[in-house]
Coordinates of C-alpha atoms in Angstrom, one line a residue:
Chain A
X1 CA 26.8 -28.7 3.0
X2 CA 24.8 -27.2 5.8
X3 CA 23.9 -24.0 3.9
X4 CA 20.3 -22.9 4.1
X5 CA 20.9 -20.0 1.7
X6 CA 23.7 -19.4 -0.6
X7 CA 24.0 -16.5 -3.0
X8 CA 26.4 -17.2 -5.8
X9 CA 27.8 -14.5 -8.1
X10 CA 24.6 -12.5 -8.0
X11 CA 24.3 -9.5 -10.3
X12 CA 21.3 -7.2 -10.3
X13 CA 20.7 -4.3 -12.6
X14 CA 18.0 -2.0 -13.7
X15 CA 16.8 -1.7 -17.3
X16 CA 15.6 1.7 -18.4
X17 CA 14.9 3.6 -21.6
X18 CA 18.5 4.9 -21.9
X19 CA 20.2 1.6 -21.2
X20 CA 21.1 -0.5 -18.3
X21 CA 22.6 0.2 -14.9
X22 CA 24.3 -2.5 -12.9
X23 CA 23.7 -2.1 -9.2
X24 CA 24.7 -5.3 -7.6
X25 CA 27.9 -6.8 -9.1
X26 CA 28.9 -10.4 -8.5
X27 CA 28.2 -10.9 -4.8
X28 CA 28.4 -14.3 -3.1
X29 CA 27.8 -15.4 0.5
X30 CA 26.2 -18.2 2.3
X31 CA 24.3 -18.7 5.5
X32 CA 24.2 -22.0 7.5
X33 CA 21.3 -23.3 9.4
X34 CA 20.7 -21.3 12.5
X35 CA 23.4 -18.7 11.7
X36 CA 23.2 -15.0 11.6
X37 CA 24.7 -13.1 8.7
X38 CA 24.9 -9.4 8.6
X39 CA 25.2 -7.3 5.5
X40 CA 26.7 -3.9 6.3
X41 CA 27.4 -0.9 4.2
X42 CA 26.4 2.7 3.7
X43 CA 23.1 3.9 2.2
X44 CA 22.8 2.9 -1.4
X45 CA 25.4 0.2 -1.4
X46 CA 22.8 -2.4 -2.4
X47 CA 22.2 -4.2 0.9
X48 CA 18.4 -3.7 0.8
X49 CA 18.3 -4.7 -2.9
X50 CA 20.2 -7.9 -2.0
X51 CA 17.6 -8.7 0.7
X52 CA 14.7 -8.0 -1.7
X53 CA 16.3 -10.2 -4.4
X54 CA 16.4 -13.1 -1.8
X55 CA 12.7 -12.5 -1.3
X56 CA 12.0 -12.3 -5.0
X57 CA 10.6 -8.8 -4.5
X58 CA 12.9 -6.7 -6.7
X59 CA 11.4 -3.3 -7.5
X60 CA 10.0 -2.9 -11.0
X61 CA 12.7 -2.6 -13.6
X62 CA 15.1 -4.6 -11.4
X63 CA 16.4 -7.9 -12.9
X64 CA 18.7 -10.6 -11.8
X65 CA 21.3 -10.8 -14.6
X66 CA 23.5 -13.4 -13.4
X67 CA 24.1 -15.8 -10.5
X68 CA 21.9 -17.9 -8.3
X69 CA 20.1 -17.7 -5.0
X70 CA 19.9 -21.2 -3.6
X71 CA 17.6 -21.9 -0.7
X72 CA 17.7 -25.4 0.7
X73 CA 19.2 -26.7 -2.5
X74 CA 16.7 -25.0 -4.9
X75 CA 17.6 -22.0 -7.1
X76 CA 14.9 -19.5 -6.2
X77 CA 16.2 -16.8 -8.4
X78 CA 14.6 -18.3 -11.5
X79 CA 11.2 -19.2 -9.9
X80 CA 8.0 -17.6 -11.0
X81 CA 6.1 -15.2 -8.7
X82 CA 3.5 -17.9 -8.2
X83 CA 6.1 -20.4 -7.1
X84 CA 7.8 -17.8 -4.9
X85 CA 4.5 -16.9 -3.2
X86 CA 4.5 -20.4 -1.8
X87 CA 8.0 -19.9 -0.3
X88 CA 7.5 -16.3 0.9
X89 CA 6.1 -16.1 4.4
X90 CA 6.4 -19.9 4.9
X91 CA 10.0 -20.7 4.2
X92 CA 11.6 -17.2 4.0
X93 CA 10.1 -14.3 5.8
X94 CA 10.9 -10.7 5.9
X95 CA 10.6 -7.9 8.4
X96 CA 10.8 -4.3 7.2
X97 CA 12.5 -1.1 8.3
X98 CA 9.4 0.9 8.9
X99 CA 6.9 -0.8 11.1
X100 CA 4.8 2.4 10.8
X101 CA 4.0 1.7 7.1
X102 CA 4.6 -2.0 6.8
X103 CA 1.2 -2.9 8.4
X104 CA -2.0 -2.2 6.5
X105 CA -3.7 0.6 8.4
X106 CA -7.2 -0.7 7.6
X107 CA -6.9 -4.2 9.1
X108 CA -6.6 -5.2 12.7
X109 CA -3.3 -6.6 13.7
X110 CA -4.9 -10.0 14.5
X111 CA -6.3 -10.2 11.0
X112 CA -2.9 -9.5 9.5
X113 CA -1.1 -12.0 11.6
X114 CA -3.6 -14.8 11.1
X115 CA -3.9 -14.0 7.4
X116 CA -0.3 -15.2 6.8
X117 CA -1.2 -18.5 8.5
X118 CA -4.4 -18.9 6.5
X119 CA -2.5 -18.3 3.2
X120 CA -0.1 -21.0 3.8
X121 CA -1.9 -23.6 5.9
X122 CA -5.3 -25.0 5.8
X123 CA -6.6 -23.9 9.2
X124 CA -10.0 -22.7 10.3
X125 CA -10.5 -19.1 11.2
X126 CA -10.8 -20.0 14.8
X127 CA -7.6 -22.0 14.8
X128 CA -5.8 -19.2 13.0
X129 CA -6.9 -16.7 15.6
X130 CA -5.7 -18.9 18.5
X131 CA -2.3 -19.4 16.8
X132 CA -2.0 -15.7 16.1
X133 CA -2.8 -14.8 19.7
X134 CA -0.2 -17.4 20.8
X135 CA 2.4 -15.9 18.4
X136 CA 1.6 -12.3 19.6
X137 CA 2.2 -13.5 23.1
X138 CA 5.5 -15.0 22.0
X139 CA 6.8 -11.8 20.6
X140 CA 6.0 -10.0 23.9
X141 CA 2.8 -8.3 23.2
X142 CA 0.9 -7.9 26.5
X143 CA -2.7 -9.1 26.7
X144 CA -2.7 -10.3 23.0
X145 CA -6.5 -11.3 23.2
X146 CA -7.3 -7.6 23.5
X147 CA -4.7 -6.5 21.0
X148 CA -5.9 -8.9 18.4
X149 CA -8.7 -6.6 17.4
X150 CA -6.7 -3.4 17.5
X151 CA -5.5 -1.5 14.5
X152 CA -1.8 -0.6 13.8
X153 CA -2.3 3.1 14.7
X154 CA -3.2 2.1 18.2
X155 CA 0.2 0.6 18.8
X156 CA 3.6 2.1 19.3
X157 CA 6.5 1.6 16.9
X158 CA 8.1 -1.1 19.0
X159 CA 4.8 -2.9 19.3
X160 CA 4.2 -2.7 15.6
X161 CA 7.6 -4.2 14.9
X162 CA 6.7 -7.0 17.3
X163 CA 3.6 -7.6 15.2
X164 CA 5.7 -7.6 12.1
X165 CA 7.9 -10.2 13.7
X166 CA 4.8 -12.3 14.7
X167 CA 3.6 -12.1 11.1
X168 CA 7.0 -13.2 9.8
X169 CA 7.4 -16.1 12.1
X170 CA 4.0 -17.6 12.4
X171 CA 4.7 -20.2 9.8
X172 CA 8.1 -21.0 11.3
X173 CA 10.3 -20.1 8.4
X174 CA 13.8 -21.4 7.9
X175 CA 15.2 -18.0 7.1
X176 CA 14.3 -14.6 8.3
X177 CA 15.4 -11.6 6.3
X178 CA 15.4 -8.4 8.5
X179 CA 16.0 -5.2 6.6
X180 CA 17.2 -2.7 9.2
X181 CA 14.5 -3.8 11.6
X182 CA 15.5 -1.4 14.3
X183 CA 16.5 1.8 12.4
X184 CA 13.1 3.5 12.8
X185 CA 12.9 2.7 16.5
X186 CA 14.4 4.5 19.4
X187 CA 17.5 3.2 21.0
X188 CA 16.1 1.5 24.1
X189 CA 13.5 -0.3 21.9
X190 CA 16.2 -1.3 19.4
X191 CA 17.9 -3.4 21.9
X192 CA 14.7 -5.1 23.0
X193 CA 13.7 -5.9 19.4
X194 CA 17.2 -7.3 18.6
X195 CA 17.1 -9.4 21.7
X196 CA 13.7 -10.7 20.7
X197 CA 14.8 -11.6 17.2
X198 CA 17.8 -13.4 18.6
X199 CA 15.7 -15.3 21.1
X200 CA 13.2 -16.4 18.6
X201 CA 15.9 -17.3 16.1
X202 CA 17.3 -19.9 18.5
X203 CA 13.8 -21.0 19.6
X204 CA 12.7 -21.6 16.0
X205 CA 16.1 -22.7 14.8
X206 CA 16.1 -20.4 11.8
X207 CA 18.8 -18.5 10.0
X208 CA 18.9 -14.8 10.0
X209 CA 19.9 -12.4 7.3
X210 CA 20.2 -9.0 8.9
X211 CA 20.7 -5.9 6.9
X212 CA 22.1 -3.0 8.9
X213 CA 24.4 0.0 8.8
X214 CA 25.1 -0.2 12.5
X215 CA 28.3 -1.9 13.2
X216 CA 27.4 -2.1 16.9
X217 CA 24.4 -4.3 16.0
X218 CA 26.7 -6.4 13.8
X219 CA 29.2 -7.1 16.5
X220 CA 26.5 -8.2 18.9
X221 CA 24.4 -10.4 16.7
X222 CA 26.3 -11.7 13.7
X223 CA 28.2 -14.9 13.1
X224 CA 29.4 -13.7 9.7
X225 CA 29.6 -10.3 8.1
X226 CA 29.4 -9.2 4.5
X227 CA 30.8 -5.7 4.0
X228 CA 29.3 -4.1 0.9
X229 CA 30.4 -1.1 -1.0
X230 CA 28.7 0.3 -4.1
X231 CA 27.1 -3.1 -5.0
X232 CA 30.1 -5.2 -4.4
X233 CA 31.3 -7.4 -1.5
X234 CA 34.6 -5.9 -0.3
X235 CA 35.1 -8.1 2.7
X236 CA 33.4 -11.2 4.0
X237 CA 34.2 -13.4 7.0
X238 CA 33.6 -14.3 10.6
X239 CA 32.5 -11.4 12.7
X240 CA 35.1 -11.7 15.3
X241 CA 37.9 -12.0 12.8
X242 CA 36.7 -9.2 10.7
X243 CA 36.4 -6.8 13.6
X244 CA 39.8 -7.7 15.1
X245 CA 41.6 -7.8 11.8
X246 CA 39.8 -5.7 9.2
X247 CA 41.7 -5.8 5.9
X248 CA 39.9 -3.7 3.3
X249 CA 40.5 0.0 3.6
X250 CA 36.8 0.6 3.5
X251 CA 36.1 -1.8 6.4
X252 CA 38.9 -0.1 8.4
X253 CA 37.4 3.2 7.6
X254 CA 34.0 2.1 8.8
X255 CA 35.3 0.7 12.0
X256 CA 37.5 3.8 12.7
X257 CA 34.5 6.0 12.3
X258 CA 32.7 4.5 15.3
X259 CA 33.0 6.8 18.3
X260 CA 35.1 5.1 21.0
X261 CA 33.9 5.5 24.6
X262 CA 37.4 5.3 26.1
X263 CA 39.0 7.9 23.8
X264 CA 38.6 11.6 24.1
X265 CA 38.4 12.7 20.4
X266 CA 37.1 15.9 19.1
X267 CA 36.7 14.9 15.5
X268 CA 35.7 11.4 14.2
X269 CA 37.7 10.0 11.4
X270 CA 35.6 9.8 8.2
X271 CA 35.9 8.3 4.8
X272 CA 36.4 11.2 2.4
X273 CA 34.3 11.6 -0.7
X274 CA 31.0 9.9 -1.5
X275 CA 29.8 6.8 -3.3
X276 CA 30.0 7.3 -7.1
X277 CA 26.6 7.1 -8.9
X278 CA 25.8 3.7 -10.4
X279 CA 26.3 5.1 -13.9
X280 CA 29.8 6.4 -13.2
X281 CA 31.3 3.4 -11.5
X282 CA 35.1 3.2 -11.8
X283 CA 36.2 0.3 -14.0
X284 CA 38.4 -1.4 -11.4
X285 CA 37.8 -1.3 -7.7
X286 CA 34.7 0.8 -7.0
X287 CA 36.3 2.2 -3.8
X288 CA 39.3 3.6 -5.7
X289 CA 38.0 7.2 -5.7
X290 CA 38.0 7.3 -1.9
X291 CA 40.7 4.9 -1.0
X292 CA 43.8 6.3 0.7
X293 CA 45.9 3.5 -0.7
X294 CA 44.8 3.6 -4.3
X295 CA 47.3 2.3 -6.7
X296 CA 47.4 2.5 -10.5
X297 CA 46.0 -0.9 -11.0
X298 CA 43.1 -0.3 -8.7
X299 CA 41.4 2.0 -11.2
X300 CA 41.9 -0.4 -14.1
X301 CA 41.2 -3.9 -13.0
X302 CA 38.7 -5.3 -10.6
X303 CA 40.4 -6.5 -7.5
X304 CA 40.8 -10.3 -7.0
X305 CA 39.1 -12.2 -4.3
X306 CA 41.8 -13.0 -1.7
X307 CA 41.0 -15.7 0.9
X308 CA 43.5 -15.4 3.7
X309 CA 41.7 -16.1 6.9
X310 CA 38.7 -14.3 5.5
X311 CA 37.6 -13.1 2.1
X312 CA 38.8 -9.6 1.0
X313 CA 38.6 -8.0 -2.4
X314 CA 41.6 -5.7 -2.6
X315 CA 44.7 -5.4 -4.6
X316 CA 46.7 -4.6 -1.5
X317 CA 46.6 -8.2 -0.5
X318 CA 47.3 -9.6 -3.9
X319 CA 50.5 -11.7 -4.2
X320 CA 50.7 -10.7 -7.9
X321 CA 53.3 -8.1 -8.7
X322 CA 51.1 -5.0 -9.0
X323 CA 52.5 -1.9 -10.6
X324 CA 52.8 1.3 -8.7
X325 CA 53.5 2.3 -5.2
X326 CA 52.2 -0.1 -2.5
X327 CA 52.1 1.7 0.8
X328 CA 52.3 -0.2 4.0
X329 CA 48.9 -1.4 5.1
X330 CA 49.7 -1.4 8.7
X331 CA 49.6 2.4 8.8
X332 CA 45.9 2.5 8.7
Chain B
X1 CA 12.1 -10.1 27.7
X2 CA 10.9 -9.0 31.1
X3 CA 7.5 -7.7 31.9
X4 CA 8.6 -4.3 33.1
X5 CA 10.3 -3.5 29.8
X6 CA 7.2 -4.3 27.9
X7 CA 5.0 -2.0 30.0
X8 CA 7.4 0.9 29.5
X9 CA 7.2 0.4 25.8
X10 CA 3.5 1.0 25.3
X11 CA 0.8 2.3 27.4
X12 CA -2.2 0.1 27.0
X13 CA -5.0 2.3 25.8
X14 CA -7.7 -0.2 26.6
X15 CA -6.7 -0.1 30.2
X16 CA -6.6 3.7 30.4
X17 CA -9.9 4.3 28.8
X18 CA -12.5 1.6 29.7
X19 CA -15.2 3.7 28.1
X20 CA -13.5 3.4 24.7
X21 CA -14.9 -0.1 24.3
X22 CA -18.5 1.2 24.4
X23 CA -17.7 4.1 22.1
X24 CA -16.3 1.6 19.6
X25 CA -19.8 0.3 18.7
X26 CA -20.3 1.0 15.1
X27 CA -23.6 2.9 15.3
X28 CA -22.1 5.5 17.6
X29 CA -19.2 6.0 15.3
X30 CA -21.6 7.0 12.6
X31 CA -23.7 9.1 15.0
X32 CA -20.6 11.1 15.8
X33 CA -20.8 12.6 12.4
X34 CA -24.1 14.3 12.7
X35 CA -24.0 15.8 9.2
X36 CA -23.6 12.3 7.7
X37 CA -26.6 11.1 9.7
X38 CA -28.7 14.0 8.4
X39 CA -27.5 13.2 4.8
X40 CA -28.3 9.5 5.4
X41 CA -31.8 10.3 6.7
X42 CA -32.5 12.4 3.7
X43 CA -31.3 9.7 1.3
X44 CA -33.6 7.2 3.1
X45 CA -36.4 9.7 2.8
X46 CA -35.9 10.0 -0.9
X47 CA -35.8 6.3 -1.3
X48 CA -39.1 6.0 0.6
X49 CA -40.6 8.8 -1.6
X50 CA -39.5 6.9 -4.7
X51 CA -40.7 3.5 -3.5
X52 CA -44.1 4.7 -2.1
X53 CA -44.7 7.4 -4.6
X54 CA -48.2 6.2 -5.7
X55 CA -49.3 6.2 -2.0
X56 CA -47.7 9.5 -1.0
X57 CA -48.4 11.8 -4.0
X58 CA -51.6 13.8 -3.5
X59 CA -52.3 14.0 -7.2
X60 CA -51.7 12.0 -10.4
X61 CA -48.4 13.4 -11.6
X62 CA -49.4 13.2 -15.3
X63 CA -53.0 14.5 -14.9
X64 CA -53.3 17.9 -16.7
X65 CA -55.6 20.5 -15.3
X66 CA -56.1 23.5 -17.5
X67 CA -58.0 25.4 -14.8
X68 CA -54.9 25.3 -12.5
X69 CA -52.1 26.4 -14.9
X70 CA -49.0 28.1 -13.4
X71 CA -50.5 28.4 -9.9
X72 CA -48.0 29.5 -7.1
X73 CA -47.6 27.2 -4.1
X74 CA -50.9 27.0 -2.1
X75 CA -52.6 24.8 0.5
X76 CA -53.9 22.5 -2.3
X77 CA -50.7 22.5 -4.5
X78 CA -47.9 22.8 -2.0
X79 CA -45.3 23.3 -4.6
X80 CA -47.6 25.0 -7.1
X81 CA -48.4 23.7 -10.6
X82 CA -46.7 23.7 -14.0
X83 CA -47.6 24.9 -17.5
X84 CA -50.1 22.1 -17.9
X85 CA -51.6 22.5 -14.5
X86 CA -49.9 19.3 -13.1
X87 CA -49.2 19.2 -9.3
X88 CA -45.5 19.8 -8.8
X89 CA -45.3 18.0 -5.5
X90 CA -46.7 14.9 -7.0
X91 CA -44.3 15.2 -9.9
X92 CA -41.3 15.6 -7.6
X93 CA -42.3 12.6 -5.6
X94 CA -42.6 10.5 -8.8
X95 CA -39.6 12.2 -10.2
X96 CA -37.5 10.8 -7.3
X97 CA -38.0 7.3 -8.9
X98 CA -36.4 8.3 -12.1
X99 CA -33.7 10.6 -10.7
X100 CA -32.5 8.2 -8.0
X101 CA -32.5 5.3 -10.5
X102 CA -30.6 7.3 -13.0
X103 CA -28.1 8.6 -10.4
X104 CA -27.4 5.3 -8.7
X105 CA -27.6 2.9 -11.6
X106 CA -25.4 4.9 -13.9
X107 CA -22.8 5.4 -11.2
X108 CA -23.1 1.7 -10.4
X109 CA -22.3 0.9 -14.0
X110 CA -19.3 3.2 -14.0
X111 CA -18.0 1.8 -10.7
X112 CA -18.4 -1.9 -11.8
X113 CA -16.5 -1.3 -15.0
X114 CA -14.1 1.4 -13.8
X115 CA -12.7 0.1 -10.5
X116 CA -11.6 -3.4 -11.7
X117 CA -10.1 -2.0 -14.9
X118 CA -8.4 0.9 -13.0
X119 CA -7.0 -1.4 -10.3
X120 CA -5.7 -4.0 -12.8
X121 CA -4.2 -1.2 -14.8
X122 CA -2.5 0.5 -11.9
X123 CA -1.4 -2.7 -10.2
X124 CA 0.2 -4.5 -13.1
X125 CA 1.2 -1.5 -15.2
X126 CA 2.9 -2.4 -18.5
X127 CA 1.5 -2.6 -22.0
X128 CA -2.2 -3.0 -21.2
X129 CA -2.1 -0.2 -18.8
X130 CA -0.2 2.4 -20.8
X131 CA -1.2 1.6 -24.3
X132 CA -4.7 0.2 -24.1
X133 CA -6.6 1.2 -21.0
X134 CA -5.1 4.6 -20.6
X135 CA -5.3 5.5 -24.3
X136 CA -8.9 4.5 -24.4
X137 CA -9.8 6.5 -21.3
X138 CA -7.9 9.5 -22.8
X139 CA -9.9 9.2 -26.0
X140 CA -13.1 9.1 -24.0
X141 CA -12.2 12.0 -21.8
X142 CA -11.2 14.0 -24.9
X143 CA -14.9 14.2 -25.8
X144 CA -17.2 16.6 -24.0
X145 CA -19.1 14.2 -21.7
X146 CA -22.5 15.3 -22.8
X147 CA -21.7 14.9 -26.5
X148 CA -20.4 11.4 -25.8
X149 CA -23.5 10.5 -23.7
X150 CA -25.7 12.0 -26.4
X151 CA -24.1 9.9 -29.1
X152 CA -24.3 6.7 -27.0
X153 CA -27.9 7.4 -26.1
X154 CA -28.8 8.1 -29.7
X155 CA -27.1 4.9 -30.9
X156 CA -28.9 2.9 -28.2
X157 CA -32.2 4.6 -28.8
X158 CA -34.2 6.9 -26.5
X159 CA -35.2 5.4 -23.2
X160 CA -34.3 5.9 -19.5
X161 CA -32.4 2.6 -19.4
X162 CA -30.3 3.4 -22.4
X163 CA -29.7 6.9 -21.0
X164 CA -28.4 5.3 -17.8
X165 CA -26.1 3.0 -19.7
X166 CA -24.8 5.9 -21.7
X167 CA -24.2 8.0 -18.6
X168 CA -22.5 5.1 -16.8
X169 CA -20.1 4.5 -19.8
X170 CA -19.3 8.2 -19.9
X171 CA -18.4 8.3 -16.2
X172 CA -16.3 5.1 -16.4
X173 CA -13.0 6.7 -17.4
X174 CA -13.1 8.9 -14.4
X175 CA -13.2 5.9 -12.1
X176 CA -10.6 4.1 -14.2
X177 CA -8.3 7.0 -13.8
X178 CA -9.0 7.6 -10.1
X179 CA -8.7 3.9 -9.2
X180 CA -5.5 3.6 -11.2
X181 CA -4.0 6.6 -9.6
X182 CA -4.8 5.5 -6.1
X183 CA -3.5 2.0 -6.8
X184 CA -0.3 3.5 -8.2
X185 CA 0.2 5.3 -4.9
X186 CA -0.7 2.4 -2.7
X187 CA 1.3 -0.3 -4.5
X188 CA 4.5 1.5 -3.6
X189 CA 3.5 1.5 0.1
X190 CA 5.5 -0.9 2.3
X191 CA 2.4 -2.8 3.5
X192 CA 2.0 -4.1 -0.1
X193 CA 5.6 -5.4 -0.1
X194 CA 5.0 -6.8 3.4
X195 CA 1.9 -8.6 2.1
X196 CA 3.9 -10.0 -0.8
X197 CA 6.6 -11.0 1.5
X198 CA 4.0 -12.9 3.5
X199 CA 3.3 -15.0 0.4
X200 CA 0.0 -13.4 -0.6
X201 CA -0.9 -13.6 -4.3
X202 CA -1.6 -10.5 -6.4
X203 CA -5.3 -11.1 -6.4
X204 CA -5.5 -11.3 -2.6
X205 CA -3.3 -8.3 -2.2
X206 CA -5.5 -6.3 -4.5
X207 CA -8.8 -7.4 -3.0
X208 CA -7.9 -7.5 0.7
X209 CA -5.2 -4.9 1.0
X210 CA -5.2 -2.4 -1.8
X211 CA -8.9 -2.1 -2.4
X212 CA -9.9 -1.0 1.1
X213 CA -7.2 1.6 1.0
X214 CA -8.4 3.2 -2.2
X215 CA -12.1 3.1 -1.2
X216 CA -12.2 6.6 0.4
X217 CA -11.6 8.7 -2.7
X218 CA -13.7 6.4 -4.8
X219 CA -16.7 6.9 -2.5
X220 CA -16.3 10.6 -2.6
X221 CA -16.0 10.6 -6.4
X222 CA -19.0 8.2 -6.7
X223 CA -21.3 10.5 -4.6
X224 CA -20.2 13.5 -6.6
X225 CA -21.0 11.6 -9.8
X226 CA -24.4 10.6 -8.6
X227 CA -25.2 14.3 -8.7
X228 CA -23.7 14.7 -12.1
X229 CA -25.6 11.7 -13.3
X230 CA -28.9 13.2 -12.1
X231 CA -28.1 16.3 -14.1
X232 CA -26.9 14.3 -17.1
X233 CA -30.1 12.4 -17.1
X234 CA -32.0 15.7 -17.0
X235 CA -30.0 16.9 -20.0
X236 CA -30.6 13.8 -22.0
X237 CA -34.3 13.9 -21.1
X238 CA -34.4 17.6 -22.1
X239 CA -33.0 16.6 -25.5
X240 CA -35.5 13.8 -25.8
X241 CA -33.1 10.9 -25.3
X242 CA -33.8 10.0 -21.7
X243 CA -37.0 9.8 -19.8
X244 CA -39.9 10.1 -22.2
X245 CA -42.7 12.6 -21.3
X246 CA -45.1 12.6 -19.5
X247 CA -43.0 10.6 -17.0
X248 CA -41.6 13.2 -14.6
X249 CA -37.9 13.5 -13.8
X250 CA -36.4 16.3 -11.8
X251 CA -34.0 17.2 -14.6
X252 CA -36.8 17.4 -17.2
X253 CA -38.9 19.5 -14.8
X254 CA -36.0 21.9 -14.2
X255 CA -35.6 22.2 -18.0
X256 CA -39.4 22.8 -18.5
X257 CA -39.4 25.5 -15.9
X258 CA -36.6 27.6 -17.5
X259 CA -38.9 29.3 -19.9
X260 CA -41.1 30.5 -17.1
X261 CA -38.4 31.5 -14.6
X262 CA -39.8 35.1 -14.3
X263 CA -43.5 34.3 -14.2
X264 CA -43.5 31.0 -12.3
X265 CA -40.1 30.5 -10.6
X266 CA -41.4 27.6 -8.5
X267 CA -41.5 25.3 -11.5
X268 CA -37.7 25.3 -11.6
X269 CA -37.0 26.1 -7.9
X270 CA -38.5 23.0 -6.4
X271 CA -36.9 20.4 -8.7
X272 CA -33.6 22.3 -8.4
X273 CA -33.9 22.3 -4.7
X274 CA -34.5 18.6 -4.6
X275 CA -31.6 17.9 -7.0
X276 CA -29.4 20.1 -4.7
X277 CA -30.6 18.4 -1.5
X278 CA -30.2 14.9 -3.0
X279 CA -26.7 15.7 -4.2
X280 CA -25.6 17.2 -0.9
X281 CA -27.1 14.5 1.3
X282 CA -25.6 11.7 -0.9
X283 CA -22.3 13.5 -0.7
X284 CA -22.2 14.0 3.1
X285 CA -23.5 10.5 3.6
X286 CA -20.7 9.1 1.4
X287 CA -18.2 11.1 3.3
X288 CA -19.6 9.7 6.5
X289 CA -19.2 6.2 5.2
X290 CA -15.6 6.9 4.3
X291 CA -14.8 8.2 7.8
X292 CA -16.7 5.3 9.3
X293 CA -14.5 2.8 7.3
X294 CA -11.3 4.5 8.4
X295 CA -10.2 2.9 11.7
X296 CA -8.1 6.0 12.6
X297 CA -11.2 8.2 12.7
X298 CA -13.2 5.8 14.8

């Protein structure tokens, strides 16, 4: 196996005074060395939580109930925080959505970049500074020697995100987790940052786990895509295949809702309804309340995983004889 | 990644404003805040007064002179004399020793105990936070602070050192609460997650990332509490549990003067004025330090 990361049957929930809420339910995917995997889905579907689980940074109350997160053959989901701190920043790094808040306002950017290096490697202060400057140059920060002593508020959003990337990559990690790295930036900068991440990815030969809700970003960067809905994987496969032949009604809905440049449409197609709250999840398929093809069985039993070309979790593709009306899928 | 793209992204402020580099020198940053400098100068002056009191005071602060009782300010006695004919200026100069010591050391005690406990409590949460540290601080805050200080000072025995310990302990819960609250706010900030994601351990995150960010409110609270501590020492001294007579302290002098406020107002005005000036100057100086530490205000 060439997998650098494989997530197997991962379930995450939150414990609270009145019980327990399951947020991520039985998700599995894997990333090979040097590959890019995108997780897409709407707000609240659990994509960020999945990325935090990979980092071992679940918010307080959050707990992995089941499943494994295997990085380079080791299950990191059961490791202690102390053990994880040796992996974080060195083996697996993360860049955050908001470069405005993800840097400490009271330390110079040079300090913050070199600090990561000094935590993981025994280097002198001087050596760390040189490497940090080199890294800042690599992420496209002009005159990094001067920038080294500057504070985050003196940089633009795009520059700060570059600093975050420099921090994340200074120890040459095997996997970079990027949680909506371009959402807070304006469109022209988004493209530059994505291009930078892609370039550095191939330069450092690392894998990339990219969390996004932007299907445009997915189609440009990803080798594989996981489509998530309400904490479950609904569809998973190669990007090209998934975009040309989407199977799950949710994926189809997502793709249909992208404005097309060559069509003159007044109203964009939408997916009706909204995501049910985690406490009121339907028993069967979680998309059943919004699915135009919902059948009786959908609201009762969790859909099976069907692997035909790529993975889809939907009763529509089941070979079992399902009760109820089965409308033609091609109509979508 | 071409060069033109990069330049369009950010304008290099260093290039635009070459003077900026000069202005960045730390002393000029502090100078910018004139009020803070004034405060700082007065604080230094008080320290000089306290340290060189024997050299600076025109009279012996404890020497009684029954021929000069309750004299208003004059050329010989600039601040007048008190009920026992002692020179008030000399007593204020010597009183700076006690009052500054009481203010700074008791707040120092409160900071040393309060900040680590509050930070640990806020950062790690859980049982120790909610059921031990917070309940103990609640219990301590439920007492009127003077009553608690009185009890502690009485148990320890009357002396200035014990009064300072008592005042320090009474102020500790305020710092625990403040530090905890600030840490609770900071720990949810993304830079803390980013520091954890970079592989930093909790201790490093607390010391290097969270602590500098909570320092501002703590400095302000500390400077305010120096003032309260000076007053608290005065109250304890007044009740006989702090500085023992005839050693002068501003608070004790203020208390002595209250019975003569109509005949000889200077007895209470001058110590009161010095307490006020000390408090204000420590406060603006503390505020200046806070601004000086914040890179955004440089």
